[in-house]
Short mmCIF file of N, CA and C in Angstrom, two decimals:
data_model
loop_
_atom_site.label_atom_id
_atom_site.label_comp_id
_atom_site.label_asym_id
_atom_site.label_seq_id
_atom_site.Cartn_x
_atom_site.Cartn_y
_atom_site.Cartn_z
N MET A 121 83.75 116.23 102.20
CA MET A 121 84.00 114.96 101.20
C MET A 121 85.74 115.12 100.97
N ARG A 122 86.08 113.89 100.94
CA ARG A 122 87.50 113.77 100.39
C ARG A 122 87.81 113.61 99.02
N VAL A 123 89.01 114.27 98.60
CA VAL A 123 89.33 114.11 97.10
C VAL A 123 89.75 112.86 96.94
N PRO A 124 89.16 112.45 95.77
CA PRO A 124 89.65 111.07 95.28
C PRO A 124 91.19 110.91 94.82
N GLY A 125 92.04 110.26 95.41
CA GLY A 125 93.47 110.15 95.06
C GLY A 125 94.11 109.71 96.27
N ALA A 126 95.49 110.07 95.72
CA ALA A 126 96.30 109.19 97.15
C ALA A 126 97.52 110.12 97.03
N PHE A 127 98.10 110.16 98.51
CA PHE A 127 99.44 110.54 98.92
C PHE A 127 100.40 109.32 98.92
N VAL A 128 101.56 109.74 98.51
CA VAL A 128 102.44 108.87 98.47
C VAL A 128 103.61 109.17 99.55
N LEU A 129 103.82 108.35 100.41
CA LEU A 129 104.81 108.53 101.77
C LEU A 129 105.81 107.44 101.56
N ALA A 130 107.19 108.28 101.87
CA ALA A 130 108.20 107.48 101.63
C ALA A 130 109.30 107.94 102.75
N ARG A 131 110.34 107.39 103.21
CA ARG A 131 111.10 107.36 104.14
C ARG A 131 112.31 106.82 104.31
N TYR A 132 113.55 107.41 104.48
CA TYR A 132 114.30 106.27 105.09
C TYR A 132 115.17 106.92 106.23
N SER A 133 116.10 105.91 106.97
CA SER A 133 116.30 106.38 108.35
C SER A 133 117.52 107.15 108.83
N THR A 134 118.50 107.17 107.89
CA THR A 134 119.68 107.69 108.41
C THR A 134 120.38 108.35 107.51
N ASP A 135 121.16 109.68 107.63
CA ASP A 135 121.99 110.11 106.52
C ASP A 135 123.22 109.18 106.04
N ASN A 136 123.29 108.02 106.40
CA ASN A 136 124.21 106.67 105.88
C ASN A 136 123.54 106.04 104.96
N GLN A 137 122.29 106.21 104.68
CA GLN A 137 121.50 105.55 103.53
C GLN A 137 121.44 106.47 102.38
N ASN A 138 121.12 105.96 101.16
CA ASN A 138 121.20 106.46 99.85
C ASN A 138 119.77 107.17 99.56
N SER A 139 120.10 108.50 99.22
CA SER A 139 118.64 109.23 99.27
C SER A 139 117.95 108.53 97.92
N GLU A 140 118.50 107.73 97.00
CA GLU A 140 117.98 107.15 95.92
C GLU A 140 116.70 106.28 96.57
N THR A 141 116.71 105.81 97.60
CA THR A 141 115.82 104.90 98.17
C THR A 141 114.23 105.66 98.12
N ILE A 142 114.30 106.97 98.26
CA ILE A 142 112.94 107.42 98.15
C ILE A 142 112.40 107.50 96.81
N GLU A 143 113.44 107.63 96.01
CA GLU A 143 113.05 107.54 94.44
C GLU A 143 112.60 106.05 94.20
N VAL A 144 112.97 105.16 94.67
CA VAL A 144 112.51 103.84 94.27
C VAL A 144 111.18 103.38 94.87
N GLN A 145 110.99 104.13 96.18
CA GLN A 145 109.74 103.98 96.67
C GLN A 145 108.73 104.87 95.85
N VAL A 146 109.08 106.01 95.96
CA VAL A 146 107.83 107.03 95.15
C VAL A 146 107.66 106.23 93.78
N GLY A 147 108.49 105.65 93.02
CA GLY A 147 108.43 105.19 91.78
C GLY A 147 107.57 103.92 91.91
N LYS A 148 107.67 103.10 92.80
CA LYS A 148 106.92 101.72 92.86
C LYS A 148 105.64 102.27 93.39
N CYS A 149 105.31 103.31 94.24
CA CYS A 149 104.11 103.70 94.40
C CYS A 149 103.34 104.24 93.47
N SER A 150 104.03 105.25 92.57
CA SER A 150 103.45 105.79 91.58
C SER A 150 102.84 104.75 90.59
N GLU A 151 103.69 103.75 90.35
CA GLU A 151 103.28 102.76 89.56
C GLU A 151 102.11 102.00 89.94
N TRP A 152 101.87 102.02 91.16
CA TRP A 152 100.80 101.11 91.77
C TRP A 152 99.48 102.09 91.71
N CYS A 153 99.88 103.44 91.78
CA CYS A 153 98.52 104.49 91.58
C CYS A 153 98.25 104.23 89.97
N SER A 154 99.16 104.50 89.22
CA SER A 154 98.94 104.48 87.54
C SER A 154 98.08 103.18 87.41
N ALA A 155 98.56 101.88 87.82
CA ALA A 155 98.06 100.71 87.49
C ALA A 155 96.57 100.59 87.96
N ASN A 156 96.14 101.29 89.02
CA ASN A 156 94.93 100.97 89.70
C ASN A 156 94.03 102.36 89.50
N GLY A 157 94.44 103.33 88.67
CA GLY A 157 93.61 104.40 88.30
C GLY A 157 93.55 105.31 89.43
N VAL A 158 94.62 105.43 90.18
CA VAL A 158 94.38 106.21 91.37
C VAL A 158 95.40 107.53 91.14
N PRO A 159 95.09 108.78 90.82
CA PRO A 159 95.67 109.98 90.79
C PRO A 159 96.46 110.11 92.09
N VAL A 160 97.77 110.50 91.70
CA VAL A 160 98.87 110.85 92.77
C VAL A 160 98.73 112.44 93.07
N LEU A 161 98.38 112.38 94.22
CA LEU A 161 97.93 113.92 94.60
C LEU A 161 99.16 114.84 95.38
N GLY A 162 100.09 113.81 95.70
CA GLY A 162 100.98 114.66 96.77
C GLY A 162 101.82 113.84 96.85
N VAL A 163 103.17 113.85 97.07
CA VAL A 163 104.36 113.20 97.52
C VAL A 163 105.11 113.83 98.77
N TYR A 164 105.10 112.81 99.86
CA TYR A 164 105.86 113.37 101.36
C TYR A 164 106.96 112.15 101.40
N ALA A 165 107.83 112.97 101.74
CA ALA A 165 109.15 112.02 101.69
C ALA A 165 110.09 112.76 102.97
N ASP A 166 110.37 111.94 103.96
CA ASP A 166 111.26 111.96 105.09
C ASP A 166 112.47 111.49 104.73
N TYR A 167 113.64 112.48 104.71
CA TYR A 167 114.79 111.91 104.38
C TYR A 167 115.75 111.83 105.73
N ALA A 168 116.24 110.49 106.09
CA ALA A 168 117.08 110.37 107.31
C ALA A 168 116.22 110.86 108.47
N VAL A 169 115.18 110.09 108.60
CA VAL A 169 114.26 110.45 109.89
C VAL A 169 113.80 108.87 110.22
N SER A 170 113.86 108.72 111.51
CA SER A 170 113.67 107.32 112.11
C SER A 170 112.15 106.92 112.01
N GLY A 171 111.76 105.85 111.64
CA GLY A 171 110.51 105.37 111.60
C GLY A 171 110.11 105.00 113.05
N MET A 172 110.87 105.25 114.13
CA MET A 172 110.39 105.03 115.30
C MET A 172 109.60 106.15 115.79
N LYS A 173 109.50 107.25 115.18
CA LYS A 173 108.76 108.46 116.13
C LYS A 173 107.88 108.99 114.78
N ASP A 174 106.89 109.77 115.34
CA ASP A 174 105.88 110.01 114.48
C ASP A 174 105.91 111.76 114.21
N THR A 175 106.81 112.11 114.78
CA THR A 175 107.15 113.65 114.84
C THR A 175 108.19 114.16 113.40
N ARG A 176 107.84 113.38 112.49
CA ARG A 176 108.60 113.85 111.11
C ARG A 176 107.97 114.76 110.26
N PRO A 177 108.68 115.77 109.84
CA PRO A 177 108.04 116.85 109.14
C PRO A 177 106.72 116.46 108.03
N GLN A 178 107.35 115.69 107.00
CA GLN A 178 106.47 115.16 105.86
C GLN A 178 105.43 114.39 106.40
N TYR A 179 105.56 113.64 107.15
CA TYR A 179 104.48 112.75 108.02
C TYR A 179 103.44 113.68 108.32
N GLU A 180 104.12 114.76 109.21
CA GLU A 180 102.76 115.55 109.90
C GLU A 180 102.23 116.54 109.07
N ALA A 181 102.95 116.77 107.78
CA ALA A 181 102.36 117.51 106.79
C ALA A 181 101.26 116.94 105.91
N MET A 182 101.50 115.51 105.78
CA MET A 182 100.50 114.67 105.00
C MET A 182 99.37 114.39 106.02
N MET A 183 99.47 114.11 107.31
CA MET A 183 98.57 114.02 108.16
C MET A 183 97.36 115.16 108.35
N SER A 184 98.32 116.21 108.22
CA SER A 184 97.48 117.76 108.28
C SER A 184 96.55 117.80 106.81
N ALA A 185 97.13 117.65 105.77
CA ALA A 185 96.30 117.46 104.69
C ALA A 185 95.48 116.44 104.48
N LEU A 186 95.50 115.34 105.10
CA LEU A 186 94.42 114.22 105.12
C LEU A 186 93.29 114.80 106.19
N ARG A 187 93.68 115.48 107.20
CA ARG A 187 92.46 115.66 108.00
C ARG A 187 91.49 116.97 107.37
N SER A 188 92.19 117.72 106.24
CA SER A 188 91.55 118.61 105.68
C SER A 188 90.89 117.94 104.50
N GLY A 189 90.77 116.67 104.35
CA GLY A 189 90.18 115.98 103.21
C GLY A 189 90.86 115.84 101.75
N GLN A 190 92.28 116.14 101.78
CA GLN A 190 92.67 116.50 100.45
C GLN A 190 93.05 115.30 99.90
N ALA A 191 92.80 113.65 100.26
CA ALA A 191 92.92 112.71 99.45
C ALA A 191 92.37 111.63 100.60
N ASP A 192 91.92 110.66 99.78
CA ASP A 192 91.39 109.20 100.41
C ASP A 192 92.19 108.05 100.56
N THR A 193 93.42 108.25 100.20
CA THR A 193 94.20 106.83 100.17
C THR A 193 95.71 107.62 100.24
N VAL A 194 96.46 106.77 101.05
CA VAL A 194 98.07 106.85 101.49
C VAL A 194 98.63 105.49 100.87
N VAL A 195 99.71 105.69 100.02
CA VAL A 195 100.20 104.34 99.41
C VAL A 195 101.77 104.45 99.93
N ILE A 196 102.17 103.22 100.40
CA ILE A 196 103.53 103.35 100.96
C ILE A 196 104.15 102.14 100.27
N TYR A 197 105.60 102.26 100.09
CA TYR A 197 106.14 100.93 99.92
C TYR A 197 105.75 99.95 100.59
N ASP A 198 106.12 99.75 101.85
CA ASP A 198 105.86 98.90 102.63
C ASP A 198 105.70 99.41 104.01
N GLN A 199 105.35 98.66 105.30
CA GLN A 199 104.86 99.06 106.39
C GLN A 199 106.06 99.82 107.07
N SER A 200 107.12 99.12 106.79
CA SER A 200 108.49 99.70 107.67
C SER A 200 108.74 101.24 107.10
N ARG A 201 108.38 101.53 105.94
CA ARG A 201 108.58 102.89 105.51
C ARG A 201 107.71 103.98 106.26
N MET A 202 106.51 103.45 106.87
CA MET A 202 105.57 104.42 107.51
C MET A 202 106.20 104.48 108.86
N PHE A 203 106.18 103.28 109.53
CA PHE A 203 106.91 103.23 111.06
C PHE A 203 107.44 101.89 111.21
N ARG A 204 108.32 101.89 112.28
CA ARG A 204 109.18 100.66 112.73
C ARG A 204 108.44 100.43 113.94
N ASP A 205 107.88 101.28 114.73
CA ASP A 205 107.22 101.23 116.14
C ASP A 205 105.94 100.64 115.82
N MET A 206 105.68 99.54 116.62
CA MET A 206 104.38 98.99 116.43
C MET A 206 103.22 99.60 116.77
N THR A 207 103.51 100.40 117.96
CA THR A 207 102.26 101.27 118.56
C THR A 207 101.91 102.25 117.51
N LEU A 208 103.06 102.94 117.09
CA LEU A 208 102.76 104.24 116.17
C LEU A 208 101.92 103.71 114.92
N TRP A 209 102.41 102.43 114.45
CA TRP A 209 101.71 101.83 113.29
C TRP A 209 100.18 101.77 113.19
N PHE A 210 99.86 101.35 114.57
CA PHE A 210 98.58 100.96 114.65
C PHE A 210 97.56 102.25 115.08
N ASN A 211 98.54 103.34 115.75
CA ASN A 211 98.18 104.45 116.26
C ASN A 211 97.54 105.23 114.74
N PHE A 212 98.60 105.12 113.80
CA PHE A 212 98.32 105.65 112.39
C PHE A 212 97.19 104.96 111.86
N ARG A 213 97.03 103.54 111.75
CA ARG A 213 95.79 102.69 111.32
C ARG A 213 94.54 103.37 111.87
N ARG A 214 94.41 103.47 113.18
CA ARG A 214 93.37 103.86 113.83
C ARG A 214 92.90 105.48 113.19
N ASP A 215 94.07 106.33 113.40
CA ASP A 215 93.86 107.64 112.80
C ASP A 215 93.12 107.76 111.33
N LEU A 216 93.71 106.81 110.43
CA LEU A 216 93.20 106.81 109.06
C LEU A 216 91.79 106.23 108.99
N GLU A 217 91.52 105.25 109.75
CA GLU A 217 90.15 104.87 109.70
C GLU A 217 89.08 105.88 110.35
N ARG A 218 89.67 106.58 111.24
CA ARG A 218 88.64 107.95 111.80
C ARG A 218 88.32 108.71 110.62
N LEU A 219 89.46 108.95 109.73
CA LEU A 219 89.38 109.92 108.78
C LEU A 219 88.74 109.08 107.61
N GLY A 220 88.50 108.02 107.41
CA GLY A 220 87.92 107.42 106.27
C GLY A 220 89.19 107.42 104.90
N VAL A 221 90.07 107.43 105.63
CA VAL A 221 91.32 107.19 104.52
C VAL A 221 91.66 105.73 104.64
N ARG A 222 92.21 105.19 103.32
CA ARG A 222 92.85 103.70 103.35
C ARG A 222 94.10 103.79 103.07
N VAL A 223 94.85 102.92 103.65
CA VAL A 223 96.39 102.70 103.19
C VAL A 223 96.70 101.43 102.60
N VAL A 224 97.53 101.61 101.39
CA VAL A 224 97.78 100.48 100.77
C VAL A 224 99.42 100.47 100.75
N SER A 225 99.83 99.13 100.54
CA SER A 225 101.30 98.83 100.52
C SER A 225 101.47 98.01 99.38
N VAL A 226 102.46 98.82 98.53
CA VAL A 226 102.59 98.15 97.12
C VAL A 226 103.58 96.82 97.18
N THR A 227 104.14 96.56 98.15
CA THR A 227 104.88 95.03 98.35
C THR A 227 104.19 94.25 99.35
N GLN A 228 103.30 94.78 100.47
CA GLN A 228 102.67 94.01 101.05
C GLN A 228 101.12 94.20 101.11
N PRO A 229 100.59 93.05 100.24
CA PRO A 229 99.13 93.27 99.62
C PRO A 229 98.19 93.19 100.66
N ASN A 230 98.42 92.64 101.90
CA ASN A 230 97.44 92.67 102.79
C ASN A 230 97.49 93.84 104.00
N ILE A 231 98.52 94.61 103.65
CA ILE A 231 98.71 95.66 104.62
C ILE A 231 97.77 96.52 104.22
N GLY A 232 96.97 97.14 105.12
CA GLY A 232 95.62 98.24 104.88
C GLY A 232 94.44 97.36 104.58
N GLY A 233 94.40 96.39 104.92
CA GLY A 233 92.97 95.74 105.08
C GLY A 233 91.95 96.14 106.33
N ASP A 234 91.05 95.32 106.29
CA ASP A 234 90.38 95.76 107.57
C ASP A 234 90.83 95.08 108.96
N LEU A 235 91.00 95.96 109.60
CA LEU A 235 91.83 95.29 110.71
C LEU A 235 90.84 94.35 111.83
N LYS A 236 89.46 94.73 111.48
CA LYS A 236 88.70 93.63 112.14
C LYS A 236 88.65 92.24 111.59
N ASN A 237 89.11 92.07 110.45
CA ASN A 237 89.45 90.65 109.97
C ASN A 237 90.53 90.18 110.77
N PRO A 238 90.34 88.98 111.22
CA PRO A 238 91.66 88.41 112.01
C PRO A 238 92.80 88.32 111.42
N SER A 239 92.71 87.83 109.78
CA SER A 239 94.01 87.48 109.23
C SER A 239 94.73 88.84 108.83
N VAL A 240 94.16 89.79 108.55
CA VAL A 240 94.62 91.01 108.24
C VAL A 240 95.41 91.68 109.71
N PHE A 241 94.37 91.53 110.62
CA PHE A 241 95.25 92.09 111.80
C PHE A 241 96.30 91.15 112.48
N LEU A 242 96.30 89.79 112.16
CA LEU A 242 97.51 89.15 112.42
C LEU A 242 98.95 89.38 111.54
N GLU A 243 98.60 89.55 110.08
CA GLU A 243 99.56 89.95 109.25
C GLU A 243 100.14 91.34 109.49
N GLU A 244 99.29 92.27 109.85
CA GLU A 244 99.83 93.58 110.32
C GLU A 244 100.71 93.36 111.38
N SER A 245 100.14 92.76 112.34
CA SER A 245 100.86 92.66 113.73
C SER A 245 102.28 91.97 113.48
N VAL A 246 102.15 90.78 112.77
CA VAL A 246 103.45 90.24 112.62
C VAL A 246 104.53 91.06 112.10
N TRP A 247 104.24 91.70 111.00
CA TRP A 247 105.13 92.63 110.39
C TRP A 247 105.55 93.82 111.29
N ALA A 248 104.57 94.41 112.04
CA ALA A 248 104.66 95.49 113.05
C ALA A 248 105.98 95.00 114.07
N VAL A 249 105.63 93.62 114.50
CA VAL A 249 106.74 93.11 115.39
C VAL A 249 107.91 93.03 114.90
N PHE A 250 108.25 92.51 113.77
CA PHE A 250 109.49 92.49 112.94
C PHE A 250 110.11 93.64 112.71
N ASN A 251 109.28 94.66 112.19
CA ASN A 251 109.91 96.16 112.05
C ASN A 251 110.38 96.59 113.36
N GLN A 252 109.74 96.27 114.44
CA GLN A 252 110.35 96.94 115.92
C GLN A 252 111.40 96.17 116.28
N LEU A 253 111.20 94.88 115.82
CA LEU A 253 112.72 93.93 116.28
C LEU A 253 113.74 94.32 115.63
N HIS A 254 113.63 94.65 114.28
CA HIS A 254 114.82 94.99 113.82
C HIS A 254 115.36 96.11 114.14
N VAL A 255 114.67 97.18 114.55
CA VAL A 255 115.22 98.45 115.20
C VAL A 255 115.96 98.11 116.54
N LEU A 256 115.41 97.22 117.32
CA LEU A 256 116.11 96.68 118.56
C LEU A 256 117.22 96.17 118.40
N GLN A 257 117.22 95.17 117.61
CA GLN A 257 118.65 94.48 117.40
C GLN A 257 119.60 95.49 116.81
N THR A 258 119.53 96.14 115.85
CA THR A 258 120.24 97.17 115.39
C THR A 258 120.84 97.96 116.49
N ARG A 259 119.89 98.60 117.33
CA ARG A 259 120.13 99.28 118.32
C ARG A 259 121.23 98.51 119.15
N GLU A 260 120.85 97.23 119.56
CA GLU A 260 121.77 96.51 120.52
C GLU A 260 122.94 96.32 119.80
N LYS A 261 123.36 96.07 118.45
CA LYS A 261 124.47 95.76 117.91
C LYS A 261 125.45 97.05 117.60
N THR A 262 124.65 98.04 117.64
CA THR A 262 125.24 99.79 117.27
C THR A 262 125.84 100.04 118.83
N ASN A 263 125.14 99.63 119.94
CA ASN A 263 125.57 100.13 121.23
C ASN A 263 126.85 99.05 121.80
N ALA A 264 126.67 97.78 121.31
CA ALA A 264 128.13 96.98 121.51
C ALA A 264 128.99 97.43 120.95
N ALA A 265 129.11 97.81 119.59
CA ALA A 265 129.98 98.50 118.98
C ALA A 265 130.72 99.60 119.43
N LYS A 266 129.88 100.40 120.10
CA LYS A 266 130.30 101.58 120.60
C LYS A 266 130.96 101.40 121.81
N ARG A 267 130.14 100.58 122.72
CA ARG A 267 131.09 100.04 123.91
C ARG A 267 132.57 99.63 123.77
N ARG A 268 132.68 98.89 122.87
CA ARG A 268 133.93 98.24 122.52
C ARG A 268 134.90 99.25 122.01
N LYS A 269 134.54 100.34 121.19
CA LYS A 269 135.45 101.43 120.64
C LYS A 269 135.87 102.22 121.80
N ALA A 270 134.92 102.33 122.63
CA ALA A 270 135.13 103.32 123.92
C ALA A 270 135.83 102.62 124.89
N THR A 271 136.08 101.05 125.13
CA THR A 271 136.98 100.30 125.90
C THR A 271 138.29 100.55 125.49
N LEU A 272 138.27 100.59 123.92
CA LEU A 272 139.79 100.40 123.37
C LEU A 272 140.17 101.95 123.31
N GLY A 273 139.14 102.90 123.98
CA GLY A 273 139.82 104.49 124.01
C GLY A 273 139.58 104.99 122.37
N GLU A 274 138.86 104.54 121.52
CA GLU A 274 138.59 105.00 120.09
C GLU A 274 137.50 106.05 120.28
N HIS A 275 137.52 107.02 119.40
CA HIS A 275 136.53 107.96 119.25
C HIS A 275 135.33 107.07 118.76
N ASN A 276 134.08 107.70 119.30
CA ASN A 276 132.83 107.12 118.99
C ASN A 276 132.00 107.98 117.94
N GLY A 277 132.66 108.92 117.56
CA GLY A 277 132.01 110.07 116.45
C GLY A 277 131.53 111.14 117.21
N GLY A 278 131.01 112.33 116.48
CA GLY A 278 130.69 113.45 117.32
C GLY A 278 131.70 114.27 117.30
N ILE A 279 131.30 115.46 117.88
CA ILE A 279 132.61 116.45 118.38
C ILE A 279 133.40 115.96 119.50
N PRO A 280 134.60 115.78 119.51
CA PRO A 280 135.75 115.30 120.52
C PRO A 280 135.45 116.45 121.60
N PRO A 281 135.56 115.83 122.70
CA PRO A 281 135.69 116.87 123.98
C PRO A 281 136.68 117.95 124.07
N LEU A 282 136.36 119.06 124.60
CA LEU A 282 137.46 120.23 124.49
C LEU A 282 138.89 119.74 124.86
N GLY A 283 139.75 120.06 123.88
CA GLY A 283 141.17 119.76 124.39
C GLY A 283 141.79 118.61 123.65
N TYR A 284 140.82 117.74 123.11
CA TYR A 284 140.95 116.52 122.30
C TYR A 284 140.81 116.65 120.99
N CYS A 285 141.89 115.75 120.19
CA CYS A 285 141.59 115.94 118.70
C CYS A 285 141.47 114.39 118.53
N VAL A 286 140.98 114.05 117.10
CA VAL A 286 140.89 112.52 116.70
C VAL A 286 141.96 112.34 115.77
N GLU A 287 142.64 111.67 115.87
CA GLU A 287 143.77 111.14 114.63
C GLU A 287 143.21 109.83 114.13
N ASP A 288 143.70 109.79 112.72
CA ASP A 288 143.33 108.47 112.19
C ASP A 288 144.39 107.53 112.39
#
């Protein structure tokens, strides 16, 4: 039997982002839980970890706790905070369905509904496509900027090769 209550999952992508985004996500999720009479049983937060992978320490810990029946709900700020990879999103949804756990997005009310409902499936699919598209576009722009810097002979970050130093 599952323990009634929710795990809150939050995430942001890179160490260039502000860690306060986690506090905003957790705050909004906690507000939703309070307003809906759902106790928060745990908070899992991955700092500076891509939403394009499911090998995130806090995500893995949450899934382990869910497999052992420690909650019946996962509350997220929005779908992109869980995954930006559409395949991983639907794998996650399938895993939760098998476990008898529901997912709730506090900013996207139709996320987490019954995927057998064509409207719910369509909306989640559209959001999943946009989330993955965002990553692909960002990657394309970043790579173009790196190529430009390399063409100009400028340093692209990281540790310079042996014998070189970076000058401002």
